[in-house]
Coordinates of C-alpha atoms in Angstrom, one line a residue:
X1 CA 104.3 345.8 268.0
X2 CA 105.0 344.0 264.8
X3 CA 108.0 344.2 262.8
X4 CA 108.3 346.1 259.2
X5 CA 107.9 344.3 257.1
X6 CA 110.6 341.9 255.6
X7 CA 111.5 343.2 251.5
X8 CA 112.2 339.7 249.2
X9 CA 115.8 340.5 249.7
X10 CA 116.0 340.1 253.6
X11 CA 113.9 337.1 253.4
X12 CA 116.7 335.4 251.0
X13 CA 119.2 336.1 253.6
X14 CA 117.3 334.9 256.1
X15 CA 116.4 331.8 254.1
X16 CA 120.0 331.1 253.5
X17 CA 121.1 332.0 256.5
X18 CA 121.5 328.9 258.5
X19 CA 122.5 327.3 255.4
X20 CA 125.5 329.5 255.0
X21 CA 127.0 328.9 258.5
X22 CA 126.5 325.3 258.3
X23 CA 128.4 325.4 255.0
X24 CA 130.8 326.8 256.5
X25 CA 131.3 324.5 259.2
X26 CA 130.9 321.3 256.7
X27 CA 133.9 323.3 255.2
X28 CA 136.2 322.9 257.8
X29 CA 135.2 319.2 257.9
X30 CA 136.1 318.6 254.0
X31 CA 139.6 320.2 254.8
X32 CA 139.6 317.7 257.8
X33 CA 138.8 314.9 255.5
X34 CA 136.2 314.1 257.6
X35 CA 132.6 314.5 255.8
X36 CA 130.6 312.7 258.4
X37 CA 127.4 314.5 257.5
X38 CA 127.9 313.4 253.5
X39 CA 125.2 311.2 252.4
X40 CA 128.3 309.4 250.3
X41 CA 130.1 309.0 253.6
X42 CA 132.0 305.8 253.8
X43 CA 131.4 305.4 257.7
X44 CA 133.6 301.9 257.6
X45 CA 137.1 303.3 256.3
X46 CA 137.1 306.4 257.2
X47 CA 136.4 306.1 260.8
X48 CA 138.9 303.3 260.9
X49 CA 141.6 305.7 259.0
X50 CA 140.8 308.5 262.2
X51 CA 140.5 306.7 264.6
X52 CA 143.8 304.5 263.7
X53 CA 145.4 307.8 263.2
X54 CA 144.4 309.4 266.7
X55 CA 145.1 306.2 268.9
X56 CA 148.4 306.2 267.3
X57 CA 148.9 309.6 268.7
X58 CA 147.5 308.9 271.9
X59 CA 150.1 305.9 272.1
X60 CA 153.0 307.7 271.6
X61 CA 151.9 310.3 273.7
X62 CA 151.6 307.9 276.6
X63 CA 155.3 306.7 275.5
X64 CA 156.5 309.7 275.8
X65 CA 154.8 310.9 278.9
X66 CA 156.2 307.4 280.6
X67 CA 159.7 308.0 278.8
X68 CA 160.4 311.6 280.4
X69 CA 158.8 310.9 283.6
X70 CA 161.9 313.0 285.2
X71 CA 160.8 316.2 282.7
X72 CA 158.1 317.6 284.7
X73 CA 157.1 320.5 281.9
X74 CA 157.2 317.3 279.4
X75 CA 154.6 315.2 281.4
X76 CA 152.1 318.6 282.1
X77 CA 152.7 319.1 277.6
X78 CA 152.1 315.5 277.3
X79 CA 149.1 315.6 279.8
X80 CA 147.6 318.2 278.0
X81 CA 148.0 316.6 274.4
X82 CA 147.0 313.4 275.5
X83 CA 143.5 315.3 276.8
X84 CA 143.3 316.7 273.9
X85 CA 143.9 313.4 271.4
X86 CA 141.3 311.6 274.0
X87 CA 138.5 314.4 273.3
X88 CA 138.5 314.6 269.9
X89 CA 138.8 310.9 269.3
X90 CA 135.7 310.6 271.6
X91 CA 133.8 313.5 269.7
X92 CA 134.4 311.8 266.8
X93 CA 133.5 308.4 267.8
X94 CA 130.0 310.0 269.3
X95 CA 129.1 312.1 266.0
X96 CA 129.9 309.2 263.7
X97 CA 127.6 306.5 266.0
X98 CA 124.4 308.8 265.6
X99 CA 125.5 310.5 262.0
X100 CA 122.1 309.4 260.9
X101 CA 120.2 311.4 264.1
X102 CA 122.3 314.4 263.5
X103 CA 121.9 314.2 259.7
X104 CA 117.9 314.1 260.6
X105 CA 118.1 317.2 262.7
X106 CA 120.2 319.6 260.5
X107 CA 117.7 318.9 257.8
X108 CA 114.9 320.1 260.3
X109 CA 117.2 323.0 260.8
X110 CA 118.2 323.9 257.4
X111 CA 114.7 323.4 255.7
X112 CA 113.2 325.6 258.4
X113 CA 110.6 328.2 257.3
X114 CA 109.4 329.8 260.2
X115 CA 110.4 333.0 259.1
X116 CA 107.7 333.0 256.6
X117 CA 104.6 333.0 258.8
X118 CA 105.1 336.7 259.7
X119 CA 107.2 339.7 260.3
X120 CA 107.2 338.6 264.2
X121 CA 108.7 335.1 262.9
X122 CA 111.4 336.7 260.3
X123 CA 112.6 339.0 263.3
X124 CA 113.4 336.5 265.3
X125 CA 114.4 333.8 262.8
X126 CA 116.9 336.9 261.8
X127 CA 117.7 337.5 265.1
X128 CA 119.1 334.1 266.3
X129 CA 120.5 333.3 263.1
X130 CA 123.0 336.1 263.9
X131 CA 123.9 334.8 266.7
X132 CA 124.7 331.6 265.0
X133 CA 127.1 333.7 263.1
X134 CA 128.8 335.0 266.1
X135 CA 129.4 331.5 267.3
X136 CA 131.4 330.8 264.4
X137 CA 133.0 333.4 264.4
X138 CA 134.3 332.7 267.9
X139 CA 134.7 329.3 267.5
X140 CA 136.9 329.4 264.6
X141 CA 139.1 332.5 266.2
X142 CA 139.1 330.7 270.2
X143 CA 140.3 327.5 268.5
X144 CA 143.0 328.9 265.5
X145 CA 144.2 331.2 268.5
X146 CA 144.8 328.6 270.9
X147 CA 146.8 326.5 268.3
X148 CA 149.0 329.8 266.9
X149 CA 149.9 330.2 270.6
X150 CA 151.4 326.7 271.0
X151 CA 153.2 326.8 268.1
X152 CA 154.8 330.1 269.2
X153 CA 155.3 329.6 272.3
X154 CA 159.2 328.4 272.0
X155 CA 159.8 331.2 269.4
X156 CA 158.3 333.8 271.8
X157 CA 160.2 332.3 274.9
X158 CA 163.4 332.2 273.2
X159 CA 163.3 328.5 274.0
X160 CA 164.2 327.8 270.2
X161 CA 167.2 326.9 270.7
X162 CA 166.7 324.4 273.4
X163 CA 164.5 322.9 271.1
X164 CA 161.6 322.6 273.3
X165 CA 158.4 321.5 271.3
X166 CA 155.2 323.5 271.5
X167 CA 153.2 320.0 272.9
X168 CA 155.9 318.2 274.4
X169 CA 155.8 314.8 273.1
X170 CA 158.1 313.2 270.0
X171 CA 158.2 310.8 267.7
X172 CA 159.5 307.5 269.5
X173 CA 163.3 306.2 269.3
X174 CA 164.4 309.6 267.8
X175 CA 166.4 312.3 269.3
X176 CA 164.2 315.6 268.6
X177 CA 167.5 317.4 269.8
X178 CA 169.1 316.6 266.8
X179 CA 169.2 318.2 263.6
X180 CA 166.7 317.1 261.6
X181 CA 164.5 315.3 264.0
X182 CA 163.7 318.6 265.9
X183 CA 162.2 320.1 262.7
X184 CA 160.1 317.0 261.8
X185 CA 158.4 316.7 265.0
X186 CA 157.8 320.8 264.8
X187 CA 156.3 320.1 261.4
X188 CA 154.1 317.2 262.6
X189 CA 153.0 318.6 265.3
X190 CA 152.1 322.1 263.3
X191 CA 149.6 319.4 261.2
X192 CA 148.5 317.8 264.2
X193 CA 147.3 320.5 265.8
X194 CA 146.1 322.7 263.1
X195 CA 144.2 318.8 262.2
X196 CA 142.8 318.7 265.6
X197 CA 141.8 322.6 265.6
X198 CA 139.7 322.4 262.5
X199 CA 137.6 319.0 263.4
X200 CA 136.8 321.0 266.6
X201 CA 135.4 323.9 264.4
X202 CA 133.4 321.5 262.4
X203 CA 131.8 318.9 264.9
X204 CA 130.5 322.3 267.1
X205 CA 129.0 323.8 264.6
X206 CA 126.1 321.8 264.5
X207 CA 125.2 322.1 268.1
X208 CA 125.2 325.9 267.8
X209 CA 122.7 325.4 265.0
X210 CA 120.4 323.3 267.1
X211 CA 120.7 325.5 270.2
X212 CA 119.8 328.8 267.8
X213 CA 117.2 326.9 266.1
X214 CA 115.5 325.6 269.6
X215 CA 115.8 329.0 271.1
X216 CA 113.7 331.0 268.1
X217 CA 111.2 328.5 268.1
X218 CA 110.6 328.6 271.3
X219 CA 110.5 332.6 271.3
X220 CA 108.1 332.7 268.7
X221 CA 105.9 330.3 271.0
X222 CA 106.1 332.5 273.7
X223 CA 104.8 335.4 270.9
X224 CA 102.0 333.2 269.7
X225 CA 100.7 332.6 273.6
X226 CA 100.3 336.0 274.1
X227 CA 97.2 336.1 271.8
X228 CA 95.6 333.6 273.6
X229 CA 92.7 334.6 274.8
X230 CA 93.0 338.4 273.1
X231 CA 89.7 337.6 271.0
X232 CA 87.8 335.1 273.0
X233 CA 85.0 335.3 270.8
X234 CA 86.6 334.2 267.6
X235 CA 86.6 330.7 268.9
X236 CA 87.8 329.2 265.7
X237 CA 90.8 331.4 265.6
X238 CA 91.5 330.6 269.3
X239 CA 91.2 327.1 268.7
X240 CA 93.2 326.9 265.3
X241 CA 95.8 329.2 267.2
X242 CA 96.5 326.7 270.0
X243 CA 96.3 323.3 267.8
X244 CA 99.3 325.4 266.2
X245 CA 101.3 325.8 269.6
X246 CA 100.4 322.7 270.6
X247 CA 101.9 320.8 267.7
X248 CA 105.1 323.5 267.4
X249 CA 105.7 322.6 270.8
X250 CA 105.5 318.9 270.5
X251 CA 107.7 319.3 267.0
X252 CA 110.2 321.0 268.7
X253 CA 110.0 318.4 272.0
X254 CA 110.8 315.9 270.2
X255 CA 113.7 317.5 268.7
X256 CA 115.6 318.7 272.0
X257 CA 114.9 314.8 272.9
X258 CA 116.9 313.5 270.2
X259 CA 119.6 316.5 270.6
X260 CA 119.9 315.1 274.3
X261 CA 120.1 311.4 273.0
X262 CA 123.1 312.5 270.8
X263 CA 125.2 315.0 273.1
X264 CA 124.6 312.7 276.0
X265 CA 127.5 310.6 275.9
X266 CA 129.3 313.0 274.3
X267 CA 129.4 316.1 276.5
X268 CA 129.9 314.1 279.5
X269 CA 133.2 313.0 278.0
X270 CA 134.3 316.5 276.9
X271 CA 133.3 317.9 280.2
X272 CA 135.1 315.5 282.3
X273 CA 138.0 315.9 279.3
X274 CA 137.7 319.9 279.9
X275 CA 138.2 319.6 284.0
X276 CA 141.0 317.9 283.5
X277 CA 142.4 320.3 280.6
X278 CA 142.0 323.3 283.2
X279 CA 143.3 321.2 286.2
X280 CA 146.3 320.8 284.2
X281 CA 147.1 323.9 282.5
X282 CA 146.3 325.9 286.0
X283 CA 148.6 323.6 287.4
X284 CA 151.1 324.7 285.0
X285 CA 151.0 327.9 285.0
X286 CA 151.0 328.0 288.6
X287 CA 154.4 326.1 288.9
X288 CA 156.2 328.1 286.3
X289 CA 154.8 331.3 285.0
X290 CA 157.2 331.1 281.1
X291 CA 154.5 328.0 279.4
X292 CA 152.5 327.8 276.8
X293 CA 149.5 326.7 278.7
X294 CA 148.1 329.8 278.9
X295 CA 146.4 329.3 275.4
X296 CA 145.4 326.2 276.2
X297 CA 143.8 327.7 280.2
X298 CA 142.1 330.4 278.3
X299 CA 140.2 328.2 275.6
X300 CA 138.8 325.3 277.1
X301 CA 137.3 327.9 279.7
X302 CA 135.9 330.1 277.4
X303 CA 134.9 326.6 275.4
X304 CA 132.8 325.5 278.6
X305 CA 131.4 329.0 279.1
X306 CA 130.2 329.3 275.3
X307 CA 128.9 325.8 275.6
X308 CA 126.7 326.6 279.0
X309 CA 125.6 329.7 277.3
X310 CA 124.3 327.8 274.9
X311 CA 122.4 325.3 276.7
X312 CA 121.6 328.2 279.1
X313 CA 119.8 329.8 276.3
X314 CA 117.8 326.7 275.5
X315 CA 116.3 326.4 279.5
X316 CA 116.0 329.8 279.7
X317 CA 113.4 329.6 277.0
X318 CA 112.1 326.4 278.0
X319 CA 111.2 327.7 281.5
X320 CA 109.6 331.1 279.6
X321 CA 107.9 328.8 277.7
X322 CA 106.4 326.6 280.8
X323 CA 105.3 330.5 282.8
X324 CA 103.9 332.1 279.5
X325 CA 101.4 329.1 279.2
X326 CA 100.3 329.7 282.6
X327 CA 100.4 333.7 282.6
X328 CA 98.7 334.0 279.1
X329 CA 94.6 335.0 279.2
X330 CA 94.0 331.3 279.5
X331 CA 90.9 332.2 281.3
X332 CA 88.9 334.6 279.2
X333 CA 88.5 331.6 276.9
X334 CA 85.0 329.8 277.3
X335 CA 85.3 326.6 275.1
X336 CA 86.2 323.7 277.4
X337 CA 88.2 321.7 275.0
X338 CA 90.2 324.8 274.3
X339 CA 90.9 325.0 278.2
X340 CA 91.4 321.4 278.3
X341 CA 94.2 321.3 275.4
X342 CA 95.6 324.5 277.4
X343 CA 96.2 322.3 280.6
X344 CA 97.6 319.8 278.5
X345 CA 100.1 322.0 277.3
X346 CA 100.7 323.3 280.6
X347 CA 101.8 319.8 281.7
X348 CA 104.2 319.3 278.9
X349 CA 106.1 322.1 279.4
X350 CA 106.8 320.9 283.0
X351 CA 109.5 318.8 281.5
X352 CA 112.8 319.7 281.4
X353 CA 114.2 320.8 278.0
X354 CA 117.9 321.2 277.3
X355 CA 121.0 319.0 276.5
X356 CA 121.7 316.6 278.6
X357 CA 125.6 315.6 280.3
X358 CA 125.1 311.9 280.6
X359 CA 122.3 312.2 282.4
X360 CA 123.6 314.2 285.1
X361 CA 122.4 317.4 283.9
X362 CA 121.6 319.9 281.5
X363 CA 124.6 322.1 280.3
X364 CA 123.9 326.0 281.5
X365 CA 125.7 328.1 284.3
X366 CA 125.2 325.9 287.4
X367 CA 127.4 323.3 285.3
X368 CA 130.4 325.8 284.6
X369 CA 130.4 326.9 288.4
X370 CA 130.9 322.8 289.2
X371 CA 133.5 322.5 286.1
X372 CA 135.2 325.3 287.5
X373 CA 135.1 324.4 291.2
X374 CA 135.6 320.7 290.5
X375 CA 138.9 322.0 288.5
X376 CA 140.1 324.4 290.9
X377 CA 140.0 321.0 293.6
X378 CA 142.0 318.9 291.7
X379 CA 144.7 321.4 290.9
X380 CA 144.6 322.3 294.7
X381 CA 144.8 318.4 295.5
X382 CA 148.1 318.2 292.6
X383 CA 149.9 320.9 294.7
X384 CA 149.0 319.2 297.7
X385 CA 150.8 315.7 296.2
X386 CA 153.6 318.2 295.0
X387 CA 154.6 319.8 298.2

């Protein structure tokens, strides 16, 4: 049953639509200083301003961490951080290598206009847009969240007055316990993370646009093969009706390659990043109940969980893509070419679609069971050293 149909005013949200939550996104980048996606986007200096600014940070972290081995709640803070610094650093490395790739595929995204084809389209266009929108929404709360609880965490604790810091590391050769040094490294590290918090916000948001945009196209594929074979006498609509799957299909194909070429590399690093981020905070949490890991626990899991939902999404669609070529009325069709294009098409949807961890993998709910298990071992194997 077909939707009503769209008025002019619903089809202008829907044609802005992904454009406003990508704006948004790109917001949080400006405020980062980090316009990556810019067509004026000075690659050279500013990637060497970033990434000069974060291995600093890493460096003194890992002074730090070596200079209050004897602090154990130090070295878990420092652990954490130093995770952290190592991830975004990474991400930003990744995005900046294949800015022109990712540049390619928002355009595809943004100048989209499925929607118009029909009141099936719009629906689902409309649909997975606002999921898009929930993304966001989650994203930017998870991530803010995570960084107001570290920075409350001594206030909350009533471990002000110890002056313990909400990440554990300092600025090198200075004595955070005295007055004023304790307040400058509380005001850094507010910057720092608030820094970090937002680039997080703005380097997902594209993927959650390509996984929304991957997932309607694929479900308005699966609406298209349902008319095959409905009128097998109109051969010319049949035909014209599968030359249009067929090269939807092989658009969009191409696409989720080139997504998988860019995330490769990268979600292998953030996974591996994320184990150890949950290894770690677990760990902490376990040894001493008053932290402020629990933040820190809380959103890289529901971080891994949002991103295998995502890529769950996309082989979820994938394989209902690959079954409704085969379970379609394939066989009341009597033109051969018809049939043999249809067992083409069969074949290409045999391929695995999704995005790729380094090759290992597509992300989707097997990969946050292993995340989770893999994490769960190493803590056990850190209590294991520990007792």
């Amino acid at each position: 049953m077909f939707s009503p149909r769209k008025t002019p005013l619903e089809t202008d949200d829907i044609e802005q639509g992904y454009r406003k939550i990508y704006g948004v996104f790109h917001w949080f980048l400006k405020v980062a200083i980090l316009r990556i996606f810019d067509d004026d986007y000075m690659a050279g200096p500013f990637l060497t301003f970033h990434v000069l600014d974060m291995s600093i940070a890493i460096m003194v972290v890992i002074f730090h961490f070596l200079h209050h081995l004897h602090d154990l709640d130090t070295v878990i803070l420092s652990s954490s951080a130093f995770l952290a610094g190592s991830e975004v650093l990474l991400k930003i490395v990744g995005m900046v290598r294949r800015r022109k790739h990712v540049c390619r595929m928002l355009q595809t995204v943004l100048n989209d206009r499925s929607y118009r084809s029909g009141p099936t389209e719009a629906a689902i266009c409309g649909k997975y847009q606002r999921l898009a929108r929930k993304l966001l929404y989650v994203t930017v709360i998870s991530y803010l969240t995570t960084c107001t609880m570290l920075l409350i965490y001594p206030v909350l604790s009533g471990k002000l007055g110890n002056h313990v810091l909400p990440i554990g590391y300092s600025i090198p050769f200075l004595d955070y316990h005295q007055h004023p040094w304790y307040l400058a490294n509380y005001i850094l590290q507010i910057v720092q993370l608030h820094w970090v918090a937002i680039v997080f916000v703005g380097l997902d948001g594209p993927f959650y646009l390509f996984v929304c945009y991957s997932a309607s196209q694929l479900e308005i594929l699966l609406e298209h093969l349902k008319r095959i074979g409905q009128n097998p006498d109109a051969d010319a609509e049949q035909g014209e009706l599968i030359r249009k799957i067929f090269e939807a299909h092989t658009r969009l194909s191409e696409f989720l390659s080139e997504c998988s070429f860019v995330y490769r590399e990268i979600y292998l690093m953030q996974t591996l990043c994320t184990i150890g981020h949950i290894c770690v905070s677990l760990f902490h949490i376990q040894l001493k109940w008053n932290n402020g890991s629990y933040g820190m626990l809380l959103t890289n899991v529901s971080k891994m969980w949002l991103f295998c939902y995502c890529g769950e999404l996309v082989v979820s669609k994938s394989a209902e893509f690959c079954n409704g070529v085969y379970s379609n009325r394939w066989y009341q069709l009597w033109n051969r070419r018809h049939l043999r294009d249809v067992l083409f098409m069969l074949g290409n949807a045999q391929r695995n679609y999704g995005f790729s961890i380094g090759g290992f993998g597509y992300l989707s709910y097997h990969i946050f069971t292993v995340v989770m298990k893999t994490a769960y071992t190493c803590n056990a194997f850190l209590h294991r050293i520990m007792n």
